[in-house]
mmCIF file of C-alpha atoms in Angstrom:
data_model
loop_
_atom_site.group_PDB
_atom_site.id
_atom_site.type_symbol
_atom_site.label_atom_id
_atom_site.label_comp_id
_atom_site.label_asym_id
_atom_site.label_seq_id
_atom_site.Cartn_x
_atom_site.Cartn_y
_atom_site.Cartn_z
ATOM 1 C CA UNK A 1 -1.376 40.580 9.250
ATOM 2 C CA UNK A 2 0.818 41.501 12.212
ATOM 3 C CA UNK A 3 4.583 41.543 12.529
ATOM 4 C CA UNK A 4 4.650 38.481 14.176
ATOM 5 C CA UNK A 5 3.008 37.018 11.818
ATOM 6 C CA UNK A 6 4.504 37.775 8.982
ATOM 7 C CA UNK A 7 8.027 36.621 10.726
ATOM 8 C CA UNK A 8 6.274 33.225 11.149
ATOM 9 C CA UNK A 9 5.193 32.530 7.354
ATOM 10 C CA UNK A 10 9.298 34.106 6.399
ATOM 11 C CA UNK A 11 10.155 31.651 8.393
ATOM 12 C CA UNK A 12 8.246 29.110 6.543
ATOM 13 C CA UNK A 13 8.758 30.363 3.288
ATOM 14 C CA UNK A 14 12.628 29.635 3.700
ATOM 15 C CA UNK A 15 12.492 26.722 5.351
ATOM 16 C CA UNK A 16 9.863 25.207 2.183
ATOM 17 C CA UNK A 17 12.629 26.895 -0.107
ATOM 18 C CA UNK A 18 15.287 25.190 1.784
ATOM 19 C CA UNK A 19 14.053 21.512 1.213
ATOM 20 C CA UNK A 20 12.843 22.185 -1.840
ATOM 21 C CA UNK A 21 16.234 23.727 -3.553
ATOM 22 C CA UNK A 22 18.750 22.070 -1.153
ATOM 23 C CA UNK A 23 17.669 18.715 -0.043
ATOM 24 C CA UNK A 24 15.786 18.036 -2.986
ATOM 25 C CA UNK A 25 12.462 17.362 -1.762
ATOM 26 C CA UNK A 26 9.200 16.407 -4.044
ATOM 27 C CA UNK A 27 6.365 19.179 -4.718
ATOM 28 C CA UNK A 28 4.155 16.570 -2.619
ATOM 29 C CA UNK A 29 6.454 16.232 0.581
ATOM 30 C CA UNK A 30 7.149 19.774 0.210
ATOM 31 C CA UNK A 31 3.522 20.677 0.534
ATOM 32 C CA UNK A 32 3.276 18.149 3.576
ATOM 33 C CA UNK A 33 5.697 19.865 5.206
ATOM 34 C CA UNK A 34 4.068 23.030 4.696
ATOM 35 C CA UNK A 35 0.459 21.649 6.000
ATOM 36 C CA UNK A 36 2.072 20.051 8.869
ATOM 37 C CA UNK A 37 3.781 23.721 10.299
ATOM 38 C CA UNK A 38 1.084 25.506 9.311
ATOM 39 C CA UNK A 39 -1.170 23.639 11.878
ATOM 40 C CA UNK A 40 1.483 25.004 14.235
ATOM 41 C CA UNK A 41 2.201 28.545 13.225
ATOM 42 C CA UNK A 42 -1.904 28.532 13.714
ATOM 43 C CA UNK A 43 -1.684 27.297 17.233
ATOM 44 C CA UNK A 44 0.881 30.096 18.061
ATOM 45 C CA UNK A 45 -1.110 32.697 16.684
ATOM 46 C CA UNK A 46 -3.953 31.601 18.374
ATOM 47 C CA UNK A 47 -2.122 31.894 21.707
ATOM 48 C CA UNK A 48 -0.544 35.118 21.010
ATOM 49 C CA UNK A 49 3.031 33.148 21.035
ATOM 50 C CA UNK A 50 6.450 33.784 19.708
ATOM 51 C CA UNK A 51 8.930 31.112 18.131
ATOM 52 C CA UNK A 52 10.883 32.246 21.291
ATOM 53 C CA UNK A 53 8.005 32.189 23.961
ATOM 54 C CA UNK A 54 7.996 28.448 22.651
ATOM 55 C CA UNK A 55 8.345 25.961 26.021
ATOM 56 C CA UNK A 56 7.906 22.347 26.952
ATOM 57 C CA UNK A 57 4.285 22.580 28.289
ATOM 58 C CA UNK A 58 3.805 25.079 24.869
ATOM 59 C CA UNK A 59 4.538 21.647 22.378
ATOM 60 C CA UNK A 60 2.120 19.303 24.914
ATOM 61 C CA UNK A 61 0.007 22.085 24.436
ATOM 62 C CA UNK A 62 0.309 21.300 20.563
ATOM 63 C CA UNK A 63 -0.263 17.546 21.172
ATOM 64 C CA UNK A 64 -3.451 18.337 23.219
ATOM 65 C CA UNK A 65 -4.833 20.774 20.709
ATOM 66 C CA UNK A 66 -4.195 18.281 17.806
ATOM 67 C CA UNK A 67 -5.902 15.057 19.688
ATOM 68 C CA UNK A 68 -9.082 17.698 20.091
ATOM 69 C CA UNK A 69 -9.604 20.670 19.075
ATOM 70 C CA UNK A 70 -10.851 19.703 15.546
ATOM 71 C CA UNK A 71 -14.228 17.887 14.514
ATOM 72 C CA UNK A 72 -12.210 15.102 13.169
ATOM 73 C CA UNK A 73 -9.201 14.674 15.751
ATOM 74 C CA UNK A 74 -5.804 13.535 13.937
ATOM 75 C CA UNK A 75 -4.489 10.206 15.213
ATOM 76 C CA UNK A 76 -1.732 9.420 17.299
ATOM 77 C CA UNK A 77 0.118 8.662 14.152
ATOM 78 C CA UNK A 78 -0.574 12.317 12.363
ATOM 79 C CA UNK A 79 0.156 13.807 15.324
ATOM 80 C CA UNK A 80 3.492 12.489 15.620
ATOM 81 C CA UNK A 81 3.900 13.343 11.562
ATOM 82 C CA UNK A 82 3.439 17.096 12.428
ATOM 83 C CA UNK A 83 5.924 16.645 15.473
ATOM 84 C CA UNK A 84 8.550 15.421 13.258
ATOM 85 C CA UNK A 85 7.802 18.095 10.604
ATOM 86 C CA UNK A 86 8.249 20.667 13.307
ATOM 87 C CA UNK A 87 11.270 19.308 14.409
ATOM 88 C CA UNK A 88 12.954 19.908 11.272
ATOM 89 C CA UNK A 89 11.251 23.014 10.993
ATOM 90 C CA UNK A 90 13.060 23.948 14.273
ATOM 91 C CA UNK A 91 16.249 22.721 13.634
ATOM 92 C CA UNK A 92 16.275 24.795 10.465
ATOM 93 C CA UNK A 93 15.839 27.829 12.174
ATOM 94 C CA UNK A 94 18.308 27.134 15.190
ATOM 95 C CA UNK A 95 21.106 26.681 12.575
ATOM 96 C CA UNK A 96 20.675 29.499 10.392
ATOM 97 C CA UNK A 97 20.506 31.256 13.804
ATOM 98 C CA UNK A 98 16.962 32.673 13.037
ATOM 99 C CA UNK A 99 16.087 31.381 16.841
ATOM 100 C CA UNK A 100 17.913 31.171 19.693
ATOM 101 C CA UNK A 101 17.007 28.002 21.074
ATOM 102 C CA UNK A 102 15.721 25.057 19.525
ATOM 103 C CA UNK A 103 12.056 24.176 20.413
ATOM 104 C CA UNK A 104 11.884 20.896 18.450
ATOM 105 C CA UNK A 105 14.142 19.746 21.710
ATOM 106 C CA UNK A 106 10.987 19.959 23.637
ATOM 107 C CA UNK A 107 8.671 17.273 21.616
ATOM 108 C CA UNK A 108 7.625 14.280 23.323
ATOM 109 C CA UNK A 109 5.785 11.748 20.814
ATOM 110 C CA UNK A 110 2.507 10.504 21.911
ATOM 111 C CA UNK A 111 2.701 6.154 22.493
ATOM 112 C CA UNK A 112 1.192 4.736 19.275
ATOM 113 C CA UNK A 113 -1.550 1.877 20.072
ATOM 114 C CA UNK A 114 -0.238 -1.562 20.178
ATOM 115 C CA UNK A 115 -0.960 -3.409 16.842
ATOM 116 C CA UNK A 116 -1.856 -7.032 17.463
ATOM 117 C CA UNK A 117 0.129 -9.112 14.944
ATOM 118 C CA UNK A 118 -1.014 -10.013 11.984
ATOM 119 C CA UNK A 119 -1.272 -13.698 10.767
ATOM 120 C CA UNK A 120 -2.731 -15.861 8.040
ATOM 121 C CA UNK A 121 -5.700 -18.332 8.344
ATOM 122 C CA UNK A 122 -4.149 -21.702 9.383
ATOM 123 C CA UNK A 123 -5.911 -23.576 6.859
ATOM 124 C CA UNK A 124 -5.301 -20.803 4.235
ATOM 125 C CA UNK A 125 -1.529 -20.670 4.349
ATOM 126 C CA UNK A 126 -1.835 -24.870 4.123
ATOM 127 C CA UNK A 127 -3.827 -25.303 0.942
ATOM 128 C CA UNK A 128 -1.840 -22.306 -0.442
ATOM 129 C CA UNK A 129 1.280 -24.169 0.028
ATOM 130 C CA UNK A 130 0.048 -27.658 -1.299
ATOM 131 C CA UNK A 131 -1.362 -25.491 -4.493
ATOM 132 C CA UNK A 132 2.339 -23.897 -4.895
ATOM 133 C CA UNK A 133 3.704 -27.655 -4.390
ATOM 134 C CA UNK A 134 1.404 -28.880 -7.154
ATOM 135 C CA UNK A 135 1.727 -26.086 -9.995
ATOM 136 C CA UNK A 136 5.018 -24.576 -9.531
ATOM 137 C CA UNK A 137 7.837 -25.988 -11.834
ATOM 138 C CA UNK A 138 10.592 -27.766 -9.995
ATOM 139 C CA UNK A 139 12.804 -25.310 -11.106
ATOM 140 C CA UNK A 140 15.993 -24.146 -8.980
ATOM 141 C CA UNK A 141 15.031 -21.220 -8.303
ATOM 142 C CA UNK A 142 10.619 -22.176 -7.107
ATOM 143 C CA UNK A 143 12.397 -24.944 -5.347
ATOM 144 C CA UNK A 144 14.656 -22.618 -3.172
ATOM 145 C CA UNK A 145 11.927 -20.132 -2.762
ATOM 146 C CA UNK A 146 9.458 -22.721 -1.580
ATOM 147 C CA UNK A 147 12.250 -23.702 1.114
ATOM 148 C CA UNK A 148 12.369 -20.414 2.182
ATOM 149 C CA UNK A 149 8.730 -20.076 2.932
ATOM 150 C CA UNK A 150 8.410 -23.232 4.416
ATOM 151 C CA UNK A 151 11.562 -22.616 7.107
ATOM 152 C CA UNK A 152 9.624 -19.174 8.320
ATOM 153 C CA UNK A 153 6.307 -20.758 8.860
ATOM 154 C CA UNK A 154 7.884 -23.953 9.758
ATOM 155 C CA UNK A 155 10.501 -22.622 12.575
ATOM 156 C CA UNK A 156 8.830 -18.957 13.541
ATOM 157 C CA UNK A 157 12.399 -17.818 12.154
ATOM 158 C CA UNK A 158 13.542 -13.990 12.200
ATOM 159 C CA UNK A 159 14.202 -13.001 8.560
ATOM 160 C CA UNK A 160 18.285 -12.040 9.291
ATOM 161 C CA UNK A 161 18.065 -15.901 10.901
ATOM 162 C CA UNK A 162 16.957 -17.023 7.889
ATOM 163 C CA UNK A 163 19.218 -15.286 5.448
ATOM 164 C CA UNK A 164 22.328 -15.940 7.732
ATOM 165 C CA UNK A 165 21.557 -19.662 8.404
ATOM 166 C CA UNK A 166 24.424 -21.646 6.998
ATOM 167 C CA UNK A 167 25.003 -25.264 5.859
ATOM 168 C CA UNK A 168 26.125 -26.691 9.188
ATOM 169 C CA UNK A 169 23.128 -25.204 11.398
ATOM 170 C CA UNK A 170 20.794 -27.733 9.679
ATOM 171 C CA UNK A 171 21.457 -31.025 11.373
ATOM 172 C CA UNK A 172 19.342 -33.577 9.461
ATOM 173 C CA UNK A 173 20.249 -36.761 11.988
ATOM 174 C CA UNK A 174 19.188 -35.249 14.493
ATOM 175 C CA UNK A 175 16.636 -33.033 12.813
ATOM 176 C CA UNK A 176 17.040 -29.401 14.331
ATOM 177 C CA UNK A 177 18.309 -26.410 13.110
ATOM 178 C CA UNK A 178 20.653 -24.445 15.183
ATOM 179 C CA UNK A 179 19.295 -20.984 15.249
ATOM 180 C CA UNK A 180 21.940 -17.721 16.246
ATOM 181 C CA UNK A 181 19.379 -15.010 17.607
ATOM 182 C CA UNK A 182 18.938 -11.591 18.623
ATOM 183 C CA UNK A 183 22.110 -10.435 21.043
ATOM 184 C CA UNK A 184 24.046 -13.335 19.767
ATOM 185 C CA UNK A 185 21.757 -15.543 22.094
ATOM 186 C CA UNK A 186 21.537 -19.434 20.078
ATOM 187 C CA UNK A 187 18.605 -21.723 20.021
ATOM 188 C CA UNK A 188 17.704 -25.094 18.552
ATOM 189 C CA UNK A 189 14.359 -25.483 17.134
ATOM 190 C CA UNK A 190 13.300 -28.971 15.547
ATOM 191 C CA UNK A 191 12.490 -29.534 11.799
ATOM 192 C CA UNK A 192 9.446 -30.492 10.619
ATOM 193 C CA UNK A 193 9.192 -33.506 8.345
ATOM 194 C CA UNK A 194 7.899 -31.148 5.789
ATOM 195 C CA UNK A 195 10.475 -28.939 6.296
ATOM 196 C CA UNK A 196 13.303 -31.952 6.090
ATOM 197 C CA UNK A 197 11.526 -32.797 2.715
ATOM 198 C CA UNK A 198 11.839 -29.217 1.367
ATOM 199 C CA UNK A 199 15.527 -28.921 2.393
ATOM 200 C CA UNK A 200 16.626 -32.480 0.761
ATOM 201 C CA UNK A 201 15.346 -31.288 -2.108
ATOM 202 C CA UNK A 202 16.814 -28.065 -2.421
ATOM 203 C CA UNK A 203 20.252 -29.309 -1.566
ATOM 204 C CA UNK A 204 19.493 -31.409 -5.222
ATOM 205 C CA UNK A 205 19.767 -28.094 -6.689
ATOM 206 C CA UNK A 206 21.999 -25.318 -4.672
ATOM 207 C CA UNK A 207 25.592 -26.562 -6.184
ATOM 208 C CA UNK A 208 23.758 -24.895 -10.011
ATOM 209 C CA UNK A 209 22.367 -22.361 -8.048
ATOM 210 C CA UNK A 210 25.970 -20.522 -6.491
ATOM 211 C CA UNK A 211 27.367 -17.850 -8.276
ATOM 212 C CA UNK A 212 30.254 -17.893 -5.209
ATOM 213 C CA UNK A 213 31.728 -20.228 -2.509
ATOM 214 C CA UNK A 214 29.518 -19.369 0.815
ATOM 215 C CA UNK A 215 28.915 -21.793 3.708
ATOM 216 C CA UNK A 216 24.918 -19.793 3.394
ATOM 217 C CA UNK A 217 22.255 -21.961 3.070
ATOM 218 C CA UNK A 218 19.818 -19.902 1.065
ATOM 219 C CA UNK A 219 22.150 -18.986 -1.887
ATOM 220 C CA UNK A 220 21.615 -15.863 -4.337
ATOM 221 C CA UNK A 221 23.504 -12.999 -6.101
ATOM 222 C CA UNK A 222 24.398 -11.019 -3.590
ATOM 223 C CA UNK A 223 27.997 -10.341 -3.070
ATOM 224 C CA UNK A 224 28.056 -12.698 -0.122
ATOM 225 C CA UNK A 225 26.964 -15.600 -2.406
ATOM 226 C CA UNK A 226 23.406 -15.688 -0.650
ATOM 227 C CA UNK A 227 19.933 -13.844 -0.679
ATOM 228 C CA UNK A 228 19.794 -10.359 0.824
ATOM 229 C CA UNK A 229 17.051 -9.015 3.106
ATOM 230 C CA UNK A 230 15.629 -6.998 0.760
ATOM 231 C CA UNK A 231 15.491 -10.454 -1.885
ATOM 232 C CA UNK A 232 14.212 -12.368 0.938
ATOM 233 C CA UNK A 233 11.069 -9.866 1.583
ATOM 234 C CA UNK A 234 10.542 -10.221 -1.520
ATOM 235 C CA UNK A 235 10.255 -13.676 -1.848
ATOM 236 C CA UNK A 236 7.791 -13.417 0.937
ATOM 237 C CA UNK A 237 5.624 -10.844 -0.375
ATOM 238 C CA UNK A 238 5.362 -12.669 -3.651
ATOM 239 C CA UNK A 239 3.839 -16.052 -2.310
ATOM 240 C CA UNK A 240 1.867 -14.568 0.407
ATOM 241 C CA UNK A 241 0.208 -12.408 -1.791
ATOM 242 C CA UNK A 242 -1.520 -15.744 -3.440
ATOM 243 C CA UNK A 243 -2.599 -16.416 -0.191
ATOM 244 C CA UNK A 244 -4.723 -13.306 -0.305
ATOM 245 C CA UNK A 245 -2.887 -11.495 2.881
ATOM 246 C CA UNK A 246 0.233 -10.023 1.927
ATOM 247 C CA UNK A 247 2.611 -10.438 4.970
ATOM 248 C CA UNK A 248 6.115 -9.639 5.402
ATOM 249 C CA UNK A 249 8.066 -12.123 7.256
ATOM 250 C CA UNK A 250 7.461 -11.556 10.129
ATOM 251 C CA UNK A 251 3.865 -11.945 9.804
ATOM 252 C CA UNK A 252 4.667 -15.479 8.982
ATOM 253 C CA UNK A 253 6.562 -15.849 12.247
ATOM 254 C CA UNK A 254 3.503 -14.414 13.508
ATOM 255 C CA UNK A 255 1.261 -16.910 11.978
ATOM 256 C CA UNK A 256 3.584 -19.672 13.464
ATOM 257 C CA UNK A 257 3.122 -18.649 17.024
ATOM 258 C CA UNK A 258 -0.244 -17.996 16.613
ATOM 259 C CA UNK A 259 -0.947 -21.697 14.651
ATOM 260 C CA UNK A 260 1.059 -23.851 17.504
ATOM 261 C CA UNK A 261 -0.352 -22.341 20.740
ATOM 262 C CA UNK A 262 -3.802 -22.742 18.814
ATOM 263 C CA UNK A 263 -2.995 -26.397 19.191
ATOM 264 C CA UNK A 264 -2.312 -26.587 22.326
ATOM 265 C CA UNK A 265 1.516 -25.562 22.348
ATOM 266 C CA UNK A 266 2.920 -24.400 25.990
ATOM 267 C CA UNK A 267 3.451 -20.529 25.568
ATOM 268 C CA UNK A 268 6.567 -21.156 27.808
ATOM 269 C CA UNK A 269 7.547 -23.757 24.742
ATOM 270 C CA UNK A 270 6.755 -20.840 22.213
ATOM 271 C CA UNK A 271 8.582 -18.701 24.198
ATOM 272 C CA UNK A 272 11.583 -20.517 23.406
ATOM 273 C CA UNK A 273 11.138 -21.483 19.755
ATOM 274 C CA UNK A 274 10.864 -18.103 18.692
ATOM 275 C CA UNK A 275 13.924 -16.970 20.900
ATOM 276 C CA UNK A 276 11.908 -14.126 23.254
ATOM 277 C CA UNK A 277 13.758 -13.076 25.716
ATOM 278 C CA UNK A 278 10.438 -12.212 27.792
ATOM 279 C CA UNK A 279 7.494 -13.851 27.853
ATOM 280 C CA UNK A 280 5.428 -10.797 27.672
ATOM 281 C CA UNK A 281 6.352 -10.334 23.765
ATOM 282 C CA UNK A 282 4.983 -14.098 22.948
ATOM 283 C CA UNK A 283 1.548 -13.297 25.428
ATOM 284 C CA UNK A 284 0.956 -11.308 22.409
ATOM 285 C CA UNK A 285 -0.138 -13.885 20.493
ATOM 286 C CA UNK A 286 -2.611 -15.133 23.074
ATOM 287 C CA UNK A 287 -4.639 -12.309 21.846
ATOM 288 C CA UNK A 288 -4.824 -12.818 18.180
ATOM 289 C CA UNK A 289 -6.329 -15.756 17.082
ATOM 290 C CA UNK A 290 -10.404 -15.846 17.394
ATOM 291 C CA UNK A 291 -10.607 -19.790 16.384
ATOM 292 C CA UNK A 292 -8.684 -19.783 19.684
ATOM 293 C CA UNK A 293 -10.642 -17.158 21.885
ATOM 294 C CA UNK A 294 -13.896 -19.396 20.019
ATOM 295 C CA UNK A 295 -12.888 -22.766 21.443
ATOM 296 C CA UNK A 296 -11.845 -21.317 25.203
ATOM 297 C CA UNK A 297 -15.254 -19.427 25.043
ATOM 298 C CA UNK A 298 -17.471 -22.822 23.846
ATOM 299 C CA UNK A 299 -15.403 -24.593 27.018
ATOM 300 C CA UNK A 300 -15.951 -22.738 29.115
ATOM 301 C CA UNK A 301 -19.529 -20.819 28.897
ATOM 302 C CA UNK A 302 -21.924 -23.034 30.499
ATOM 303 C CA UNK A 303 -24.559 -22.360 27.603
ATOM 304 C CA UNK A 304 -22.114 -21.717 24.784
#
């Protein structure tokens, strides 16, 4: 083993210790962190290169040899894993003073792909919900949690709309909810009858349910007197598990888009329900429904 690379696996070796000892990292992330730099420490020896001979073209060398130079190519998402484990790496090193100039500066992430969204079966998330409407018991509790699920499929709301919406936003006579967005920006979306149903009848039972005075709609035990993000989630998870797709919320504002421009909903309309400032980020869901893509295709193929 050379000099140099000894110096690199010292280098290593203290920086492992560091996280280990100091910040109190597992045996597992600890030994991710050392499989991640190693990669690199391998590149540089390869190339005959010093910590310090380190440039900007150097770390998009790094990306490049990643993306290829194995038989099974790490993904976008690995690399970018072994980028950020370098970066601390670096950092370490640049404040102990064992370099002189910090190379994790020079990382550039590669784009990830685009996920399409995901989104439950139309006529899954329906029979799920008339199932939870037959068996659950009408306690407070399975009353207020069916509300909740029904107001994100229902309105394509954001979960921090939903846990901040307060008494006076829902305006039964004239059956919308008032809706304060992303940037502060306000929109009205209309209730469902379903949706009016499910909120009557919770209001039978949020007086027992308040631990605290809060204008909140969706009351809890958080220190506000409502639900908290984390307790909403939760909620979520929970029911859309029995639906056989686990989605977090925003999957079921996902499945909302997704179900009304299926039938025939505007996109412009859409646009504005679920408060998009662009209509590039609701042409999204354009692309992910095939009973949609099915029913263009059957229209419009001469021998479909």
């Amino acid at each position: 083993m050379s000099v140099n690379e000894s110096s690199y696996y010292e280098s290593l070796d203290m920086f492992l210790s560091y996280i280990r000892l100091n910040k109190n990292y597992s045996v597992n992330t600890t030994e991710a962190y050392s499989r991640d730099i190693n990669y690199f420490i391998d590149f540089l020896i390869e190339k005959k290169l010093s910590f310090e001979d380190i440039t900007p073209r150097v770390m998009r060398e790094f990306s490049v040899y990643l993306s290829t130079k194995f038989s099974n190519p790490f993904s976008p998402s690995s690399v970018r894993r072994i980028l950020s484990s370098i970066k601390s790496f670096s950092k370490f090193l640049y404040k102990n003073s064992y370099i002189t100039k910090n190379f994790g500066n020079f990382v550039v992430y590669p784009k990830l792909p685009e996920k399409l969204p995901k989104f439950i079966d139309e006529e899954r998330i329906i029979t799920t919900l008339n199932e939870l409407e037959k068996n659950l018991d009408k306690t407070p509790t399975n009353v207020r949690d069916l509300t909740i699920l029904y107001a994100f499929y229902l309105t394509g709301m954001r979960i921090s709309e939903v846990t901040s919406l307060k008494l006076q936003d829902i305006d039964l006579s004239s059956k919308v909810i008032k809706i304060k967005g992303k940037g502060g920006k306000s929109r009205v979306v209309p209730i469902h009858p379903k949706l009016e149903d499910k909120v009557n009848e919770y209001m039978k039972y949020r007086g027992v349910m308040l631990t605290k005075k809060t204008s909140l709609f969706f009351v809890g035990e958080s220190r506000n007197g409502g639900l908290s993000i984390r307790q909403m989630r939760n909620i979520i998870y929970k029911y859309t598990s029995l639906m056989g797709s686990r989605l977090s919320p925003h999957g079921l504002r996902h499945s909302f888009a997704t179900h009304i421009l299926d039938n025939g909903a505007d996109i412009r309309v859409v646009q504005e329900l679920l408060g998009h400032s662009s209509i590039s980020t609701t042409q999204r869901y354009t692309h992910t429904s095939l009973k949609r893509l099915r029913n263009i295709y059957k229209k419009a193929h001469p021998h479909a």
